[in-house]
GROMACS .gro file of C-alpha atoms in nm:
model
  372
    1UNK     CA    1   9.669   8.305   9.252
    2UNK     CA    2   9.762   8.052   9.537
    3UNK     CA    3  10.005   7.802   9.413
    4UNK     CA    4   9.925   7.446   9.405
    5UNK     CA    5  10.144   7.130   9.558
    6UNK     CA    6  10.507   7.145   9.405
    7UNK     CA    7  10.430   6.792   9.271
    8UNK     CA    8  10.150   6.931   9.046
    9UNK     CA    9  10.324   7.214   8.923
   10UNK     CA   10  10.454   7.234   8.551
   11UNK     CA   11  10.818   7.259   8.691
   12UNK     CA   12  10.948   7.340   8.316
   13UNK     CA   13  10.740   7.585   8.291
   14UNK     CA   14  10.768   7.772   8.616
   15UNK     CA   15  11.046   8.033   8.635
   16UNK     CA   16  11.194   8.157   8.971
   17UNK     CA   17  11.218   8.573   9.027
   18UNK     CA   18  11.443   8.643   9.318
   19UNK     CA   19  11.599   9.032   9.424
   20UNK     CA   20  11.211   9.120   9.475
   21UNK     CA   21  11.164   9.455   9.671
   22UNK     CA   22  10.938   9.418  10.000
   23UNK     CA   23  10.631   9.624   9.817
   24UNK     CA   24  10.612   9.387   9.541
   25UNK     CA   25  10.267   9.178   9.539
   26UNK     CA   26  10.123   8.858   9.390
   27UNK     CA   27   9.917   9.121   9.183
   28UNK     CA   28  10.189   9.308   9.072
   29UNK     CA   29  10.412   8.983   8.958
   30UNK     CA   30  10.081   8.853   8.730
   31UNK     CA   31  10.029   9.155   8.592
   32UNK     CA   32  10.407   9.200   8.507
   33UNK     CA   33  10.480   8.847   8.369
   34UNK     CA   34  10.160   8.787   8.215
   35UNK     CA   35  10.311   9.034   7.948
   36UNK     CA   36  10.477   8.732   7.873
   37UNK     CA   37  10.248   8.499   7.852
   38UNK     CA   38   9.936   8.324   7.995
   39UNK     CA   39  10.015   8.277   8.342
   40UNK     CA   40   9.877   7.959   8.549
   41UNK     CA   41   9.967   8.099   8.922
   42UNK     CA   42  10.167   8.262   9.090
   43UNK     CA   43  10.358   8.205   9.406
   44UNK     CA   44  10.537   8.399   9.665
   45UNK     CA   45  10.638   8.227  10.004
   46UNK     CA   46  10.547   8.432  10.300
   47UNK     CA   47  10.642   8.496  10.663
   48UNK     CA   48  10.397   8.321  10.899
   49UNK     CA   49  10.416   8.644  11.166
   50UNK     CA   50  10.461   8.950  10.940
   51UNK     CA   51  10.283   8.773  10.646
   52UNK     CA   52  10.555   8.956  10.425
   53UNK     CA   53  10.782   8.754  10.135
   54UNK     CA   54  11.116   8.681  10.164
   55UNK     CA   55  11.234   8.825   9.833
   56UNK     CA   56  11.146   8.589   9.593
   57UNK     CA   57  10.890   8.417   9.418
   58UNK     CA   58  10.753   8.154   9.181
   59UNK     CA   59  10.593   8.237   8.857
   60UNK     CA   60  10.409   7.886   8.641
   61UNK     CA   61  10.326   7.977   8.274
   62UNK     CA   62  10.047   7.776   8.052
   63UNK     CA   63  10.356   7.624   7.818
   64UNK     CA   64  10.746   7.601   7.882
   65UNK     CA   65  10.800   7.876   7.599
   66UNK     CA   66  10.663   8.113   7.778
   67UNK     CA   67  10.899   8.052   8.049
   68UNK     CA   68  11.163   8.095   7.823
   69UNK     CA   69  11.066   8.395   7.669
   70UNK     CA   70  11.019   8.559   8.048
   71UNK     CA   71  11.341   8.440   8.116
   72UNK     CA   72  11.468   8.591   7.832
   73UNK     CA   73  11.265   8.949   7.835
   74UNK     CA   74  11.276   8.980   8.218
   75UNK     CA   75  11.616   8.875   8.358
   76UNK     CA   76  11.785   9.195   8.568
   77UNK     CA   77  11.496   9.443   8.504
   78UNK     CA   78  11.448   9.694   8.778
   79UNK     CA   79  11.161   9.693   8.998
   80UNK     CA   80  11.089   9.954   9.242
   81UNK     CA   81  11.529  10.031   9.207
   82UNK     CA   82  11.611   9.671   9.194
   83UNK     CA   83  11.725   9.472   8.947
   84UNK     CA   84  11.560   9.111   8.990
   85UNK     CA   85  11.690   8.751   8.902
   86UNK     CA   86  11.503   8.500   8.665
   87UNK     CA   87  11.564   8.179   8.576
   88UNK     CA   88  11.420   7.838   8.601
   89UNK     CA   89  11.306   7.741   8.918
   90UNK     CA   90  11.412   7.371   8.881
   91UNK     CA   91  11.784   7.497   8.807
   92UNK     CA   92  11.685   7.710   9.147
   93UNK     CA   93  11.665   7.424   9.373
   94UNK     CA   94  11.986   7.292   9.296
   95UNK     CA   95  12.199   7.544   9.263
   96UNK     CA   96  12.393   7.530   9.584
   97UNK     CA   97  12.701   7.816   9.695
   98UNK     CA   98  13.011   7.605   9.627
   99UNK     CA   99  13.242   7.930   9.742
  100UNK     CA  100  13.283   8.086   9.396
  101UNK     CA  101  13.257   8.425   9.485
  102UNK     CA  102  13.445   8.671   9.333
  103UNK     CA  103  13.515   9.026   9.450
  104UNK     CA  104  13.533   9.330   9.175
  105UNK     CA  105  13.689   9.646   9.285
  106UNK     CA  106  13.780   9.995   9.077
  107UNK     CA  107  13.413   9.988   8.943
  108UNK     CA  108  13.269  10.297   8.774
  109UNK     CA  109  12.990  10.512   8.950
  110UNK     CA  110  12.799  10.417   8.599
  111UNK     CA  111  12.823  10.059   8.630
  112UNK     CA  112  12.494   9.883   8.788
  113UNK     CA  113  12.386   9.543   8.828
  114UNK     CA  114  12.245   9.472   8.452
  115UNK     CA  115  12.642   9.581   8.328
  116UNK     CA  116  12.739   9.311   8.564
  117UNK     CA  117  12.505   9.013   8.517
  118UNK     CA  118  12.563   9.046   8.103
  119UNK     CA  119  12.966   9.164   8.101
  120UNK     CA  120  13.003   8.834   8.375
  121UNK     CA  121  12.711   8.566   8.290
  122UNK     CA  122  12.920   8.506   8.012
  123UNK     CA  123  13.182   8.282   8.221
  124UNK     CA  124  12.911   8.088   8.372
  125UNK     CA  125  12.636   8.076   8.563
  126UNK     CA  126  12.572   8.340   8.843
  127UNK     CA  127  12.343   8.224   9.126
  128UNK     CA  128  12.253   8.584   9.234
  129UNK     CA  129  12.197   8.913   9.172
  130UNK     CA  130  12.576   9.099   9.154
  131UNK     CA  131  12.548   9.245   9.480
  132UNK     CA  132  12.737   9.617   9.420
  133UNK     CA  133  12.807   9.780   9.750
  134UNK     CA  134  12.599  10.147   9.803
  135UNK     CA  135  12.574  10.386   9.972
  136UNK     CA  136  12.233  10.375  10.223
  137UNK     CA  137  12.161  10.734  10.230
  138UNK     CA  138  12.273  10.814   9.891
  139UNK     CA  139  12.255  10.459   9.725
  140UNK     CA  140  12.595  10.572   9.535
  141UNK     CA  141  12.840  10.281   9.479
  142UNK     CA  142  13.064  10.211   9.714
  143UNK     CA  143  13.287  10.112   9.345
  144UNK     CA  144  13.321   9.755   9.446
  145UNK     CA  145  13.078   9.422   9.354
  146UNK     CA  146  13.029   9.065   9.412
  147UNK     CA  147  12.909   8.816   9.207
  148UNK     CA  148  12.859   8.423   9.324
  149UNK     CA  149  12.913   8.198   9.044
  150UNK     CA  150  12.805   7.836   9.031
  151UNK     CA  151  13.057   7.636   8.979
  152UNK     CA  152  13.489   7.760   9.035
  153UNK     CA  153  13.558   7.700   8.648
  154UNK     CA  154  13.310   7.967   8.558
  155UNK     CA  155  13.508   8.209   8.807
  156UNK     CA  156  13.822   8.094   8.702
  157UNK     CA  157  13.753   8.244   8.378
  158UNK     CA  158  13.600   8.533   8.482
  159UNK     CA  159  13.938   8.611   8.673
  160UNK     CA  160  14.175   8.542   8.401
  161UNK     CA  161  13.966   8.710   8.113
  162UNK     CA  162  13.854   9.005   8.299
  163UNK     CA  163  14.111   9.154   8.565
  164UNK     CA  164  14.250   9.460   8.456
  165UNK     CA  165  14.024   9.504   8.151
  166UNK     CA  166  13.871   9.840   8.103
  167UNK     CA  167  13.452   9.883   8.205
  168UNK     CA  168  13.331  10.187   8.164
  169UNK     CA  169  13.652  10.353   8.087
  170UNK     CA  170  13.807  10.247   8.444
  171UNK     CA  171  14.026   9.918   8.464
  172UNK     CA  172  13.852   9.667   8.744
  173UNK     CA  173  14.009   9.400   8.965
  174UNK     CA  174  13.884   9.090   8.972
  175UNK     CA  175  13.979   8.806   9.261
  176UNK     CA  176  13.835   8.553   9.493
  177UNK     CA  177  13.655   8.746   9.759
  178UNK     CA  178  13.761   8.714  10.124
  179UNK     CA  179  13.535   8.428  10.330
  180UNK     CA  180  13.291   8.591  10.625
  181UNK     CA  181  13.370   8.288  10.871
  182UNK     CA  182  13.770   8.272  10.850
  183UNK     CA  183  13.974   8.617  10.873
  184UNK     CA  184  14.246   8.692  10.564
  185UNK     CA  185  14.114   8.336  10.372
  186UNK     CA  186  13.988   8.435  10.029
  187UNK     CA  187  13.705   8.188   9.865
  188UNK     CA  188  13.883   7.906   9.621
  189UNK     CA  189  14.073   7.672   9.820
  190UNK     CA  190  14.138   7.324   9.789
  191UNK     CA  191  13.854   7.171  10.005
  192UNK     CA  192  13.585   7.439   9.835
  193UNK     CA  193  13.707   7.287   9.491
  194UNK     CA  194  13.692   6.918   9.633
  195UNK     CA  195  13.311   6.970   9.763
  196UNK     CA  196  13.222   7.184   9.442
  197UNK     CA  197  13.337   6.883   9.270
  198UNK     CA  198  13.163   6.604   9.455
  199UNK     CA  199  12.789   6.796   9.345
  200UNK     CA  200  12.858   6.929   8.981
  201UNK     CA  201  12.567   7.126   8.779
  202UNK     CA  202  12.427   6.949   8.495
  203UNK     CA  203  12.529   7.122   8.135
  204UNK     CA  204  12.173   7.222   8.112
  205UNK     CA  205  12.204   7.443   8.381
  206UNK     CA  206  12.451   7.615   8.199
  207UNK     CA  207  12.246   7.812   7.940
  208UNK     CA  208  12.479   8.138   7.974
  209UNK     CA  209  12.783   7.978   7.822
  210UNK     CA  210  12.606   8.046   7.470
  211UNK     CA  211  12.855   8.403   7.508
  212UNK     CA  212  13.136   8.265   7.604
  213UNK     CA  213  13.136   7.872   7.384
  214UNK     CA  214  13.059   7.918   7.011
  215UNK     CA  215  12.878   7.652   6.889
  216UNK     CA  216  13.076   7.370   6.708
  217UNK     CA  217  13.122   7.438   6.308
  218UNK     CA  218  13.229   7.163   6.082
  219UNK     CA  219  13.540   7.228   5.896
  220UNK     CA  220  13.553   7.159   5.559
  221UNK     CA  221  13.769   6.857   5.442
  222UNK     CA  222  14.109   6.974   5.245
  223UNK     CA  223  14.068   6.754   4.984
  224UNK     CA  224  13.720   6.800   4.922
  225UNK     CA  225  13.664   7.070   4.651
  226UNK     CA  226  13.406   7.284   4.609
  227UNK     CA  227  13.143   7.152   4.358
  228UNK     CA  228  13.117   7.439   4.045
  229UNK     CA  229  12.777   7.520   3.947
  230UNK     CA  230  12.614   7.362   3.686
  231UNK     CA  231  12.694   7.506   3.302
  232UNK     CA  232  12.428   7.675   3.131
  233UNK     CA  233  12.275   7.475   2.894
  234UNK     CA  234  12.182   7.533   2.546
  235UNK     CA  235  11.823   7.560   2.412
  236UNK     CA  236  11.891   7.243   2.189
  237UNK     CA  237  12.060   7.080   2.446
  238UNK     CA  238  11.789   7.144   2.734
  239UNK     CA  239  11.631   6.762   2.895
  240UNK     CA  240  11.315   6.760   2.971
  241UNK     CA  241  11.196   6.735   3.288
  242UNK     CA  242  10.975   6.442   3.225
  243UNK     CA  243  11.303   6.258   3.125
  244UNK     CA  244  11.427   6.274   3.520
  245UNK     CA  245  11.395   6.068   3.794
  246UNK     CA  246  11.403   6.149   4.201
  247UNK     CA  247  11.733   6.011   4.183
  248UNK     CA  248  11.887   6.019   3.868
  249UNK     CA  249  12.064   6.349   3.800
  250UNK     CA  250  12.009   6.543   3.409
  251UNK     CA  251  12.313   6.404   3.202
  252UNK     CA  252  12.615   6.706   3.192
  253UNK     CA  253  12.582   6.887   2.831
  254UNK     CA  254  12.747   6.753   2.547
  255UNK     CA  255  13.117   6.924   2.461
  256UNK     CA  256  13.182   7.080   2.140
  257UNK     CA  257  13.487   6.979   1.994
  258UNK     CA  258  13.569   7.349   2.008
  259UNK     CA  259  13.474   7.388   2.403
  260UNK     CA  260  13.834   7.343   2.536
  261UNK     CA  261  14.040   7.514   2.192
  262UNK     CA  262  14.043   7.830   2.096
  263UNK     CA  263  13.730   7.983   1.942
  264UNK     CA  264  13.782   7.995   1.563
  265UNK     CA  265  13.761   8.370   1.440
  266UNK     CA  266  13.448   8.519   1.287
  267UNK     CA  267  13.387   8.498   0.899
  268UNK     CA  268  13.452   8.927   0.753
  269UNK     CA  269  13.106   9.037   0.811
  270UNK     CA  270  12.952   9.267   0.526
  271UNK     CA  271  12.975   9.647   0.527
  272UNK     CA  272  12.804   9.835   0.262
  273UNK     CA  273  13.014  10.081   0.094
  274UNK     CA  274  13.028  10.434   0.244
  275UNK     CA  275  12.779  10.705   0.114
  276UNK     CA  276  12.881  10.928  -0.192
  277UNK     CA  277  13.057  11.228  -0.072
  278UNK     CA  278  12.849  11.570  -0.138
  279UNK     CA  279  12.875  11.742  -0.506
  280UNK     CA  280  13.189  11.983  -0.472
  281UNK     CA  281  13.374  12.177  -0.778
  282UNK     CA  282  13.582  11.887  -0.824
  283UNK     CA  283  13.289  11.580  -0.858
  284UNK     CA  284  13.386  11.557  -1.204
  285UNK     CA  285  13.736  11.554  -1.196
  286UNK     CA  286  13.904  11.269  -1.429
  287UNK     CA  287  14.108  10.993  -1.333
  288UNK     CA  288  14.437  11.127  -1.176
  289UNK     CA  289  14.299  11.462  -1.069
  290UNK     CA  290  14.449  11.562  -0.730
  291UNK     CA  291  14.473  11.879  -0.530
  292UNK     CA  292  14.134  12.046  -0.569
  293UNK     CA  293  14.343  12.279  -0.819
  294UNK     CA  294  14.164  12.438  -1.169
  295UNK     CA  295  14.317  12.333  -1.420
  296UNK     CA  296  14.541  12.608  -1.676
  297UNK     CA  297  14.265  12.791  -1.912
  298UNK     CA  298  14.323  12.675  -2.281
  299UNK     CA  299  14.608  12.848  -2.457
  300UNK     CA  300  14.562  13.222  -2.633
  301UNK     CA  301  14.475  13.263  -3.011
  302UNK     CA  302  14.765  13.238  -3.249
  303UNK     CA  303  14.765  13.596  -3.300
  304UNK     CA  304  14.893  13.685  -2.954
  305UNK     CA  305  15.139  13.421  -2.927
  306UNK     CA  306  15.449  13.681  -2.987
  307UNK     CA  307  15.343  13.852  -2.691
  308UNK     CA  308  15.498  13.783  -2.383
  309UNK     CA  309  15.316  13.486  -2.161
  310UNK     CA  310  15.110  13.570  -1.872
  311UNK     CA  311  15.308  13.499  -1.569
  312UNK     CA  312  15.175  13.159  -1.383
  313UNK     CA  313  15.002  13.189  -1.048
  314UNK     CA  314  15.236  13.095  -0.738
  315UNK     CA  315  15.251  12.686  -0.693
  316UNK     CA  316  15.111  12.623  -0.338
  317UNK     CA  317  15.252  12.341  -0.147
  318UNK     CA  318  15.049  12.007  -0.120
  319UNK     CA  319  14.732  12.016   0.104
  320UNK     CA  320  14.750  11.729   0.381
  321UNK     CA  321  14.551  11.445   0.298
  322UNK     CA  322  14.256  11.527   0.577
  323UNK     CA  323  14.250  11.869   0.397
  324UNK     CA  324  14.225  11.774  -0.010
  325UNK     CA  325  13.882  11.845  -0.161
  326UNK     CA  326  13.757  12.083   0.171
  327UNK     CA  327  13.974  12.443  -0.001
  328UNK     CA  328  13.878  12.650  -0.271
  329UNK     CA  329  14.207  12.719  -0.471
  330UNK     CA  330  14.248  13.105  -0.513
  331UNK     CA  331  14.118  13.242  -0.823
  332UNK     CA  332  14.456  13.346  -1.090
  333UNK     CA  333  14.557  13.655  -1.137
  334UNK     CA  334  14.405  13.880  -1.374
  335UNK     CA  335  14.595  13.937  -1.698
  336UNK     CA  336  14.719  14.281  -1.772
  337UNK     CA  337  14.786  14.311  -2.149
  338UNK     CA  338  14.997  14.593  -2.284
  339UNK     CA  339  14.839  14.613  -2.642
  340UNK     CA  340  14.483  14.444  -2.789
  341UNK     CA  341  14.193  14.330  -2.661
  342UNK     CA  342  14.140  14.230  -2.321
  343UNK     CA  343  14.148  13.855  -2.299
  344UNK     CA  344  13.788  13.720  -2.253
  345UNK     CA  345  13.705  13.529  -1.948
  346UNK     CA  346  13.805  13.128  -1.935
  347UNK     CA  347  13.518  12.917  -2.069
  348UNK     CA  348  13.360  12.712  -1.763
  349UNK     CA  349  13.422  12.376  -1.663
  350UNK     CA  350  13.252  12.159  -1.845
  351UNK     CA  351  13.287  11.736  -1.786
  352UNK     CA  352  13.443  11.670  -2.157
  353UNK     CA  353  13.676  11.998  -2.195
  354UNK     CA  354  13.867  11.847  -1.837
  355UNK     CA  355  14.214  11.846  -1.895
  356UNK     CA  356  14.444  11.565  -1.764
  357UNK     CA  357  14.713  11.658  -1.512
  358UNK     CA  358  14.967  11.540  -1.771
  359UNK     CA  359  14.848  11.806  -2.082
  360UNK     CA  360  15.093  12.015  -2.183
  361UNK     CA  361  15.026  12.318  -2.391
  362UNK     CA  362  15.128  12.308  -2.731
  363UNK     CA  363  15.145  12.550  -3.042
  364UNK     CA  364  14.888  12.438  -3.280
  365UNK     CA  365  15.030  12.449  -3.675
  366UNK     CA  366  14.985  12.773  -3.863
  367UNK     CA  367  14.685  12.825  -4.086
  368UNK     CA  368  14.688  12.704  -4.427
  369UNK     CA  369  14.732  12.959  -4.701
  370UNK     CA  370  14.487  13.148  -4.836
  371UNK     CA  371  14.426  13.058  -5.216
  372UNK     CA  372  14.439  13.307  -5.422
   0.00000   0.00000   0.00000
């Protein structure tokens, strides 16, 4: 596990894990990053009298994705309580403290380190762990934070974006923190900016801004149209595609003359004729027979014609035309006679003994006379 000379290390694909707790061990980092992937050696810097680390440590994987994907997987997970920082170890070495420390006060009791590092890496890049403030016996939060940015325009963002917006339900305050060396002067002056400024970071140190930039998109030109899709072609009208080239694009369907008018109408399309409607009493009724109605039986014998008439059956009012041919007509009245023979029964219907609507009744001529 001992780590060669720096100069033979894979520097791209080594990754530097800082906020370590004092029990962590060289055996404990392999066997946490190798989850990663395959891991080449691993490296923590020791004390030469207590033989203890100093908090952090360097990790080389086999290929430089690996390193990434630990970076990615392992950034701010807790071990043994705290959360440790990894990144790339040659972005380590030269990130210096320019002064961009910012304080964060009103925090929530729910708010840890991990809250801070995502909500805040999004500004910039943040050299350390966000150092919250606990309690030692309890290991509450004290409900304020720091956080040491890299360079002063990442924490001039942070300070205009963030103070006064709401985490975890409780608005926080964001400034410059106060400097350890000079009494009442906050972090952010003048000759901090001016150093910071002489020694800037390289854009690829910068891999956090991926939050906070969105990556440039190409707007579409005004006078550009869309292109429409291609028309469906016809089977007659299909190419080949034998008959194309690489380059050479199918020729565009030829237009009817029709294409751009208005569609001509549809020739009357055949309909047989309708189905006969069933047999009824009135199938054989001749032309000009309306009403469903019997006709009047035939007139009485010329002996009975002094006698008085039969009275005619009621006229009923005209069936609607949804309604003609679906009624029986009610049956006439029977005839009372005072004198003779009952009158026998009305011959039936037969097709040639139909009368028009038009007949009238009429008194045939009287018998010739008998010879003598």
């Amino acid at each position: 596990m001992a780590a060669g000379p720096i100069a033979e290390r894979n520097q791209d694909a080594t990754i530097y894990v800082g906020g370590l707790d004092e029990k962590v061990s060289d055996t404990l980092m392999w066997e946490l990053f190798v989850q990663a992937g395959p891991v080449v050696n691993v490296h923590m810097p020791k004390d030469r009298v207590t033989q203890s680390h100093q908090g952090y440590g360097f990790v080389e994987f086999l290929a430089e994705d690996d390193a990434d994907y630990a970076i990615k997987i392992m950034n701010m997970i807790k071990l043994y309580g705290k959360p440790i920082r990894v990144n790339k170890a040659s972005a380590h070495q030269k990130n210096l403290d320019v002064g961009a420390n910012v304080f964060i006060g009103n925090l929530d009791s729910e708010v840890d380190e991990k809250l801070l590092y995502d909500t805040f890496s999004a500004f910039g890049v943040i050299l350390q762990t966000p150092k919250i403030m606990r309690d030692p016996d309890t290991g509450n939060s004290k409900g304020f934070a720091f956080i040491n940015y890299a360079s002063f325009e990442a924490s001039d963002a942070a300070i205009e974006a963030m103070n006064g917006q709401h985490l975890c339900n409780r608005a926080v305050s964001i400034s410059y923190a106060f400097k350890k060396d000079v009494k009442g002067e906050r972090h952010g002056s003048a000759a901090e900016r001016l150093l910071a400024a002489q020694n800037p970071l390289s854009q690829a140190d910068r891999p956090h801004q991926l939050f906070a930039d969105a990556p440039p998109t190409q707007m579409p030109m005004m006078h550009q149209m869309p292109v429409p899709p291609p028309p469906i072609m016809q089977p007659s009208m299909q190419v080949p595609m034998t008959m194309m080239t690489q380059h050479q694009m199918a020729p565009p369907p030829r237009i009817m003359p029709w294409q751009n008018q208005q569609a001509p109408p549809q020739p009357p399309t055949y309909q047989p004729p309708p189905p006969p409607p069933p047999p009824s009493f009135n199938s054989f009724a001749p032309p000009g027979f309306h009403g469903g109605f019997v006709p009047p039986p035939p007139p009485p014998p010329p002996s009975q014609q002094a006698q008085m008439p039969p009275p005619l059956p009621p006229s009923h009012p005209a069936l609607p035309s949804h309604m003609q041919g679906h009624m029986m007509p009610p049956p006439p009245p029977p005839m009372t006679m005072s004198s003779g023979p009952p009158m026998p029964p009305p011959p039936p219907m037969q097709p040639n003994n139909m009368m028009p609507m038009n007949w009238k009744p009429s008194i045939p001529p009287p018998p010739p006379p008998a010879s003598a």
